[in-house]
């Protein structure tokens, strides 16, 4: 991949052979973020597990103390009282069959997170093929299949993120914006890492945190000392 001059100049600030302490890594991510917009800071965590095995899956959700800096649009599948609760809690879209029809018929995805009450999962299951690949399918482990829709929405709006392994055993998640500053980004990052460590499957053997890299949307990756994070 051919990189631009500005990217190459910023990259010189980062030693690719060095695994930095958390605060130093975050400082470098901010220094190398030079886009005209407020770049998102992402964490890329490679785990020593095999996602092909059901007993080595790593998936969950955590509320970042300072949020993600992004306005999250929530869609809730619910009826009756639960639909009313969802609307009162600030859900952006609430409904049932009509939302399924809109998604299927119009290829509509004007939302970021989907929440559903358990009784609606039979209906939502019809959308598995379109929601699943986008990581939008409600899941009990992520707290998005629940009867307490008000709490689910409040957590999501407050900065709740879902983490899950991809096919290469890596978790990719946002931890905030460059404008947050080092302290807030560090708080969010440490909260995420703590949750991922707690989610370690009992079947996982050997080194669990294989590598951790932080990067802004347009910036170079900065390696974090994964051994220190495990202590």
PDB file of C-alpha atoms in Angstrom:
ATOM      1  CA  UNK A   1       0.000   0.000   0.000  1.00  0.00           C
ATOM      2  CA  UNK A   2       1.354   3.386  -1.010  1.00  0.00           C
ATOM      3  CA  UNK A   3       1.347   5.886   1.856  1.00  0.00           C
ATOM      4  CA  UNK A   4       1.215   9.674   1.623  1.00  0.00           C
ATOM      5  CA  UNK A   5       4.012  12.022   2.694  1.00  0.00           C
ATOM      6  CA  UNK A   6       2.163  13.195   5.813  1.00  0.00           C
ATOM      7  CA  UNK A   7       1.532   9.616   6.963  1.00  0.00           C
ATOM      8  CA  UNK A   8       5.183   8.688   6.437  1.00  0.00           C
ATOM      9  CA  UNK A   9       6.336  11.746   8.388  1.00  0.00           C
ATOM     10  CA  UNK A  10       4.062  10.894  11.317  1.00  0.00           C
ATOM     11  CA  UNK A  11       5.187   7.280  11.223  1.00  0.00           C
ATOM     12  CA  UNK A  12       8.768   8.353  11.960  1.00  0.00           C
ATOM     13  CA  UNK A  13       7.649   9.244  15.496  1.00  0.00           C
ATOM     14  CA  UNK A  14       6.825   5.584  16.171  1.00  0.00           C
ATOM     15  CA  UNK A  15       9.439   2.850  16.585  1.00  0.00           C
ATOM     16  CA  UNK A  16       7.769  -0.267  15.194  1.00  0.00           C
ATOM     17  CA  UNK A  17      10.092  -2.525  17.209  1.00  0.00           C
ATOM     18  CA  UNK A  18       9.124  -0.949  20.535  1.00  0.00           C
ATOM     19  CA  UNK A  19       6.258  -2.000  22.783  1.00  0.00           C
ATOM     20  CA  UNK A  20       5.294   1.149  24.660  1.00  0.00           C
ATOM     21  CA  UNK A  21       3.773   1.680  28.084  1.00  0.00           C
ATOM     22  CA  UNK A  22       0.061   2.536  27.840  1.00  0.00           C
ATOM     23  CA  UNK A  23       0.298   6.295  28.493  1.00  0.00           C
ATOM     24  CA  UNK A  24       3.264   6.687  26.124  1.00  0.00           C
ATOM     25  CA  UNK A  25       1.455   4.740  23.393  1.00  0.00           C
ATOM     26  CA  UNK A  26      -1.636   6.924  23.738  1.00  0.00           C
ATOM     27  CA  UNK A  27       0.505  10.076  23.598  1.00  0.00           C
ATOM     28  CA  UNK A  28       2.037   8.853  20.340  1.00  0.00           C
ATOM     29  CA  UNK A  29      -1.360   8.036  18.870  1.00  0.00           C
ATOM     30  CA  UNK A  30      -2.450  11.610  19.559  1.00  0.00           C
ATOM     31  CA  UNK A  31       0.766  13.107  18.138  1.00  0.00           C
ATOM     32  CA  UNK A  32       0.440  11.103  14.919  1.00  0.00           C
ATOM     33  CA  UNK A  33      -3.246  11.972  14.404  1.00  0.00           C
ATOM     34  CA  UNK A  34      -3.238  14.904  12.024  1.00  0.00           C
ATOM     35  CA  UNK A  35      -6.517  14.602  10.105  1.00  0.00           C
ATOM     36  CA  UNK A  36      -8.806  17.622   9.866  1.00  0.00           C
ATOM     37  CA  UNK A  37     -11.501  15.747  11.815  1.00  0.00           C
ATOM     38  CA  UNK A  38     -11.498  14.351  15.360  1.00  0.00           C
ATOM     39  CA  UNK A  39     -10.109  10.891  14.718  1.00  0.00           C
ATOM     40  CA  UNK A  40     -11.342   7.810  16.557  1.00  0.00           C
ATOM     41  CA  UNK A  41      -8.766   5.884  18.587  1.00  0.00           C
ATOM     42  CA  UNK A  42      -9.064   2.134  18.138  1.00  0.00           C
ATOM     43  CA  UNK A  43      -7.618  -0.834  20.015  1.00  0.00           C
ATOM     44  CA  UNK A  44      -6.658  -3.986  18.109  1.00  0.00           C
ATOM     45  CA  UNK A  45      -6.119  -6.919  20.478  1.00  0.00           C
ATOM     46  CA  UNK A  46      -4.806 -10.268  19.223  1.00  0.00           C
ATOM     47  CA  UNK A  47      -5.602 -13.133  21.594  1.00  0.00           C
ATOM     48  CA  UNK A  48      -4.006 -16.543  22.055  1.00  0.00           C
ATOM     49  CA  UNK A  49      -7.232 -18.432  21.405  1.00  0.00           C
ATOM     50  CA  UNK A  50      -8.781 -20.250  18.452  1.00  0.00           C
ATOM     51  CA  UNK A  51     -12.143 -18.709  17.556  1.00  0.00           C
ATOM     52  CA  UNK A  52     -13.040 -21.818  15.522  1.00  0.00           C
ATOM     53  CA  UNK A  53     -13.735 -23.606  18.817  1.00  0.00           C
ATOM     54  CA  UNK A  54     -16.904 -22.741  20.732  1.00  0.00           C
ATOM     55  CA  UNK A  55     -15.128 -23.037  24.105  1.00  0.00           C
ATOM     56  CA  UNK A  56     -12.557 -20.413  23.078  1.00  0.00           C
ATOM     57  CA  UNK A  57     -14.898 -17.643  21.978  1.00  0.00           C
ATOM     58  CA  UNK A  58     -14.341 -14.244  23.547  1.00  0.00           C
ATOM     59  CA  UNK A  59     -17.303 -11.921  23.388  1.00  0.00           C
ATOM     60  CA  UNK A  60     -18.885  -9.420  25.717  1.00  0.00           C
ATOM     61  CA  UNK A  61     -19.670  -5.775  26.350  1.00  0.00           C
ATOM     62  CA  UNK A  62     -18.327  -3.059  28.612  1.00  0.00           C
ATOM     63  CA  UNK A  63     -19.317   0.517  29.410  1.00  0.00           C
ATOM     64  CA  UNK A  64     -16.374   2.839  28.799  1.00  0.00           C
ATOM     65  CA  UNK A  65     -16.173   5.430  31.620  1.00  0.00           C
ATOM     66  CA  UNK A  66     -15.853   8.333  29.179  1.00  0.00           C
ATOM     67  CA  UNK A  67     -17.928   6.950  26.322  1.00  0.00           C
ATOM     68  CA  UNK A  68     -16.775   6.679  22.718  1.00  0.00           C
ATOM     69  CA  UNK A  69     -17.404  10.247  21.598  1.00  0.00           C
ATOM     70  CA  UNK A  70     -19.862   8.964  19.049  1.00  0.00           C
ATOM     71  CA  UNK A  71     -23.621   9.479  18.942  1.00  0.00           C
ATOM     72  CA  UNK A  72     -25.051   5.956  18.892  1.00  0.00           C
ATOM     73  CA  UNK A  73     -28.363   5.290  17.159  1.00  0.00           C
ATOM     74  CA  UNK A  74     -30.342   2.516  18.837  1.00  0.00           C
ATOM     75  CA  UNK A  75     -33.035   0.341  17.320  1.00  0.00           C
ATOM     76  CA  UNK A  76     -35.242  -1.650  19.682  1.00  0.00           C
ATOM     77  CA  UNK A  77     -37.486  -4.557  18.756  1.00  0.00           C
ATOM     78  CA  UNK A  78     -40.261  -4.563  21.351  1.00  0.00           C
ATOM     79  CA  UNK A  79     -44.022  -4.405  21.750  1.00  0.00           C
ATOM     80  CA  UNK A  80     -46.492  -3.069  24.293  1.00  0.00           C
ATOM     81  CA  UNK A  81     -45.077  -1.817  27.589  1.00  0.00           C
ATOM     82  CA  UNK A  82     -41.495  -2.604  26.595  1.00  0.00           C
ATOM     83  CA  UNK A  83     -41.856  -0.522  23.448  1.00  0.00           C
ATOM     84  CA  UNK A  84     -43.137   2.365  25.550  1.00  0.00           C
ATOM     85  CA  UNK A  85     -40.197   1.933  27.961  1.00  0.00           C
ATOM     86  CA  UNK A  86     -37.743   1.967  25.061  1.00  0.00           C
ATOM     87  CA  UNK A  87     -39.207   5.184  23.650  1.00  0.00           C
ATOM     88  CA  UNK A  88     -39.102   6.839  27.074  1.00  0.00           C
ATOM     89  CA  UNK A  89     -35.465   5.769  27.508  1.00  0.00           C
ATOM     90  CA  UNK A  90     -34.476   7.557  24.310  1.00  0.00           C
ATOM     91  CA  UNK A  91     -34.337   4.764  21.727  1.00  0.00           C
ATOM     92  CA  UNK A  92     -34.032   6.187  18.209  1.00  0.00           C
ATOM     93  CA  UNK A  93     -36.237   3.559  16.573  1.00  0.00           C
ATOM     94  CA  UNK A  94     -38.765   1.228  18.195  1.00  0.00           C
ATOM     95  CA  UNK A  95     -40.995  -1.303  16.520  1.00  0.00           C
ATOM     96  CA  UNK A  96     -41.522  -4.873  15.384  1.00  0.00           C
ATOM     97  CA  UNK A  97     -42.698  -6.314  12.057  1.00  0.00           C
ATOM     98  CA  UNK A  98     -42.608  -2.934  10.324  1.00  0.00           C
ATOM     99  CA  UNK A  99     -38.901  -2.522  11.125  1.00  0.00           C
ATOM    100  CA  UNK A 100     -38.124  -6.012   9.829  1.00  0.00           C
ATOM    101  CA  UNK A 101     -39.922  -5.121   6.590  1.00  0.00           C
ATOM    102  CA  UNK A 102     -38.037  -1.814   6.318  1.00  0.00           C
ATOM    103  CA  UNK A 103     -34.651  -3.497   6.779  1.00  0.00           C
ATOM    104  CA  UNK A 104     -35.455  -6.319   4.362  1.00  0.00           C
ATOM    105  CA  UNK A 105     -37.269  -4.241   1.762  1.00  0.00           C
ATOM    106  CA  UNK A 106     -35.211  -1.054   1.770  1.00  0.00           C
ATOM    107  CA  UNK A 107     -31.830  -2.419   2.848  1.00  0.00           C
ATOM    108  CA  UNK A 108     -32.037   0.166   5.635  1.00  0.00           C
ATOM    109  CA  UNK A 109     -29.302   0.339   8.266  1.00  0.00           C
ATOM    110  CA  UNK A 110     -29.748   3.761   9.837  1.00  0.00           C
ATOM    111  CA  UNK A 111     -28.778   2.471  13.296  1.00  0.00           C
ATOM    112  CA  UNK A 112     -25.657   1.377  15.184  1.00  0.00           C
ATOM    113  CA  UNK A 113     -26.938  -1.026  17.860  1.00  0.00           C
ATOM    114  CA  UNK A 114     -29.934  -3.356  17.970  1.00  0.00           C
ATOM    115  CA  UNK A 115     -31.694  -4.302  21.209  1.00  0.00           C
ATOM    116  CA  UNK A 116     -34.523  -6.830  21.466  1.00  0.00           C
ATOM    117  CA  UNK A 117     -36.724  -8.282  24.167  1.00  0.00           C
ATOM    118  CA  UNK A 118     -36.485 -12.110  24.386  1.00  0.00           C
ATOM    119  CA  UNK A 119     -39.999 -12.605  22.999  1.00  0.00           C
ATOM    120  CA  UNK A 120     -39.005 -10.735  19.826  1.00  0.00           C
ATOM    121  CA  UNK A 121     -36.022 -12.898  18.921  1.00  0.00           C
ATOM    122  CA  UNK A 122     -38.120 -15.219  16.778  1.00  0.00           C
ATOM    123  CA  UNK A 123     -38.972 -12.232  14.609  1.00  0.00           C
ATOM    124  CA  UNK A 124     -35.471 -10.750  14.712  1.00  0.00           C
ATOM    125  CA  UNK A 125     -34.073 -14.135  13.686  1.00  0.00           C
ATOM    126  CA  UNK A 126     -35.426 -13.481  10.194  1.00  0.00           C
ATOM    127  CA  UNK A 127     -32.768 -10.772   9.892  1.00  0.00           C
ATOM    128  CA  UNK A 128     -29.875 -12.993  10.938  1.00  0.00           C
ATOM    129  CA  UNK A 129     -28.329 -13.087   7.480  1.00  0.00           C
ATOM    130  CA  UNK A 130     -28.201  -9.309   7.181  1.00  0.00           C
ATOM    131  CA  UNK A 131     -27.590  -8.270  10.787  1.00  0.00           C
ATOM    132  CA  UNK A 132     -25.102 -11.028  11.624  1.00  0.00           C
ATOM    133  CA  UNK A 133     -22.335 -10.104   9.141  1.00  0.00           C
ATOM    134  CA  UNK A 134     -22.551  -6.467  10.278  1.00  0.00           C
ATOM    135  CA  UNK A 135     -22.210  -7.428  13.942  1.00  0.00           C
ATOM    136  CA  UNK A 136     -25.678  -6.034  14.683  1.00  0.00           C
ATOM    137  CA  UNK A 137     -27.500  -9.177  15.803  1.00  0.00           C
ATOM    138  CA  UNK A 138     -28.769  -8.848  19.408  1.00  0.00           C
ATOM    139  CA  UNK A 139     -26.984 -11.172  21.816  1.00  0.00           C
ATOM    140  CA  UNK A 140     -27.605 -11.999  25.512  1.00  0.00           C
ATOM    141  CA  UNK A 141     -23.843 -11.908  26.280  1.00  0.00           C
ATOM    142  CA  UNK A 142     -23.686  -8.343  25.023  1.00  0.00           C
ATOM    143  CA  UNK A 143     -26.774  -7.380  27.020  1.00  0.00           C
ATOM    144  CA  UNK A 144     -28.740  -6.568  23.887  1.00  0.00           C
ATOM    145  CA  UNK A 145     -31.329  -9.301  24.394  1.00  0.00           C
ATOM    146  CA  UNK A 146     -33.047  -8.217  27.584  1.00  0.00           C
ATOM    147  CA  UNK A 147     -36.321  -7.353  29.272  1.00  0.00           C
ATOM    148  CA  UNK A 148     -34.692  -4.282  30.834  1.00  0.00           C
ATOM    149  CA  UNK A 149     -34.629  -2.236  27.644  1.00  0.00           C
ATOM    150  CA  UNK A 150     -34.336   1.064  29.514  1.00  0.00           C
ATOM    151  CA  UNK A 151     -31.052   0.013  31.160  1.00  0.00           C
ATOM    152  CA  UNK A 152     -29.722  -1.404  27.898  1.00  0.00           C
ATOM    153  CA  UNK A 153     -30.368   1.887  26.109  1.00  0.00           C
ATOM    154  CA  UNK A 154     -28.917   3.950  28.971  1.00  0.00           C
ATOM    155  CA  UNK A 155     -25.724   1.849  28.943  1.00  0.00           C
ATOM    156  CA  UNK A 156     -25.367   2.102  25.166  1.00  0.00           C
ATOM    157  CA  UNK A 157     -25.867   5.868  25.195  1.00  0.00           C
ATOM    158  CA  UNK A 158     -23.345   6.146  28.048  1.00  0.00           C
ATOM    159  CA  UNK A 159     -20.621   4.456  25.995  1.00  0.00           C
ATOM    160  CA  UNK A 160     -21.208   0.716  26.073  1.00  0.00           C
ATOM    161  CA  UNK A 161     -19.273  -1.131  23.400  1.00  0.00           C
ATOM    162  CA  UNK A 162     -19.355  -4.751  22.317  1.00  0.00           C
ATOM    163  CA  UNK A 163     -16.142  -6.670  21.731  1.00  0.00           C
ATOM    164  CA  UNK A 164     -15.808  -9.938  19.837  1.00  0.00           C
ATOM    165  CA  UNK A 165     -13.173 -11.931  18.001  1.00  0.00           C
ATOM    166  CA  UNK A 166     -12.899 -11.811  14.249  1.00  0.00           C
ATOM    167  CA  UNK A 167     -11.778 -14.822  12.192  1.00  0.00           C
ATOM    168  CA  UNK A 168      -8.118 -13.994  12.840  1.00  0.00           C
ATOM    169  CA  UNK A 169      -8.615 -13.969  16.648  1.00  0.00           C
ATOM    170  CA  UNK A 170      -8.371 -10.182  16.883  1.00  0.00           C
ATOM    171  CA  UNK A 171     -10.728  -7.784  18.683  1.00  0.00           C
ATOM    172  CA  UNK A 172     -11.185  -4.362  17.050  1.00  0.00           C
ATOM    173  CA  UNK A 173     -12.940  -1.694  19.132  1.00  0.00           C
ATOM    174  CA  UNK A 174     -13.030   2.111  19.501  1.00  0.00           C
ATOM    175  CA  UNK A 175     -11.906   3.556  22.835  1.00  0.00           C
ATOM    176  CA  UNK A 176     -12.693   7.233  22.226  1.00  0.00           C
ATOM    177  CA  UNK A 177     -11.627  10.260  20.222  1.00  0.00           C
ATOM    178  CA  UNK A 178      -8.202  11.896  19.947  1.00  0.00           C
ATOM    179  CA  UNK A 179      -9.675  15.019  21.570  1.00  0.00           C
ATOM    180  CA  UNK A 180     -10.366  13.067  24.787  1.00  0.00           C
ATOM    181  CA  UNK A 181      -6.766  13.494  25.910  1.00  0.00           C
ATOM    182  CA  UNK A 182      -4.428  10.912  27.450  1.00  0.00           C
ATOM    183  CA  UNK A 183      -6.152  10.434  30.818  1.00  0.00           C
ATOM    184  CA  UNK A 184      -9.626   9.682  29.464  1.00  0.00           C
ATOM    185  CA  UNK A 185      -8.315   7.448  26.696  1.00  0.00           C
ATOM    186  CA  UNK A 186      -6.188   5.586  29.239  1.00  0.00           C
ATOM    187  CA  UNK A 187      -9.210   5.058  31.514  1.00  0.00           C
ATOM    188  CA  UNK A 188     -11.269   3.717  28.615  1.00  0.00           C
ATOM    189  CA  UNK A 189      -8.456   1.478  27.370  1.00  0.00           C
ATOM    190  CA  UNK A 190      -7.739  -0.015  30.798  1.00  0.00           C
ATOM    191  CA  UNK A 191     -11.464  -0.659  31.340  1.00  0.00           C
ATOM    192  CA  UNK A 192     -11.605  -2.528  28.025  1.00  0.00           C
ATOM    193  CA  UNK A 193      -8.460  -4.575  28.700  1.00  0.00           C
ATOM    194  CA  UNK A 194      -9.733  -5.532  32.156  1.00  0.00           C
ATOM    195  CA  UNK A 195     -12.981  -6.812  30.634  1.00  0.00           C
ATOM    196  CA  UNK A 196     -11.165  -8.792  27.940  1.00  0.00           C
ATOM    197  CA  UNK A 197      -8.852 -10.394  30.509  1.00  0.00           C
ATOM    198  CA  UNK A 198     -11.826 -11.362  32.695  1.00  0.00           C
ATOM    199  CA  UNK A 199     -13.454 -12.936  29.633  1.00  0.00           C
ATOM    200  CA  UNK A 200     -10.505 -15.325  29.107  1.00  0.00           C
ATOM    201  CA  UNK A 201     -11.900 -18.793  28.293  1.00  0.00           C
ATOM    202  CA  UNK A 202     -10.792 -21.619  30.583  1.00  0.00           C
ATOM    203  CA  UNK A 203      -9.820 -23.584  27.457  1.00  0.00           C
ATOM    204  CA  UNK A 204      -7.289 -20.921  26.413  1.00  0.00           C
ATOM    205  CA  UNK A 205      -3.693 -22.048  26.891  1.00  0.00           C
ATOM    206  CA  UNK A 206      -0.410 -20.175  26.715  1.00  0.00           C
ATOM    207  CA  UNK A 207      -0.103 -16.416  26.277  1.00  0.00           C
ATOM    208  CA  UNK A 208      -3.556 -14.821  26.208  1.00  0.00           C
ATOM    209  CA  UNK A 209      -2.746 -11.237  25.159  1.00  0.00           C
ATOM    210  CA  UNK A 210      -0.549 -11.870  22.115  1.00  0.00           C
ATOM    211  CA  UNK A 211      -0.358  -8.280  20.893  1.00  0.00           C
ATOM    212  CA  UNK A 212      -2.086  -4.960  21.474  1.00  0.00           C
ATOM    213  CA  UNK A 213      -1.961  -2.070  19.023  1.00  0.00           C
ATOM    214  CA  UNK A 214      -3.510   1.392  19.309  1.00  0.00           C
ATOM    215  CA  UNK A 215      -4.122   3.626  16.304  1.00  0.00           C
ATOM    216  CA  UNK A 216      -6.132   6.648  15.254  1.00  0.00           C
ATOM    217  CA  UNK A 217      -8.358   6.506  12.170  1.00  0.00           C
ATOM    218  CA  UNK A 218      -5.682   7.820   9.813  1.00  0.00           C
ATOM    219  CA  UNK A 219      -2.559   7.246  11.889  1.00  0.00           C
ATOM    220  CA  UNK A 220       0.049   4.480  12.230  1.00  0.00           C
ATOM    221  CA  UNK A 221      -0.277   1.648  14.717  1.00  0.00           C
ATOM    222  CA  UNK A 222       1.493   1.923  18.073  1.00  0.00           C
ATOM    223  CA  UNK A 223       2.322  -1.294  19.939  1.00  0.00           C
ATOM    224  CA  UNK A 224       1.486  -1.528  23.647  1.00  0.00           C
ATOM    225  CA  UNK A 225       3.460  -3.745  26.025  1.00  0.00           C
ATOM    226  CA  UNK A 226       0.971  -6.613  26.362  1.00  0.00           C
ATOM    227  CA  UNK A 227       2.942  -8.363  29.128  1.00  0.00           C
ATOM    228  CA  UNK A 228       2.569  -5.329  31.394  1.00  0.00           C
ATOM    229  CA  UNK A 229      -1.201  -5.316  30.795  1.00  0.00           C
ATOM    230  CA  UNK A 230      -1.485  -8.901  32.022  1.00  0.00           C
ATOM    231  CA  UNK A 231       0.209  -8.206  35.371  1.00  0.00           C
TER     232      UNK A 231
END
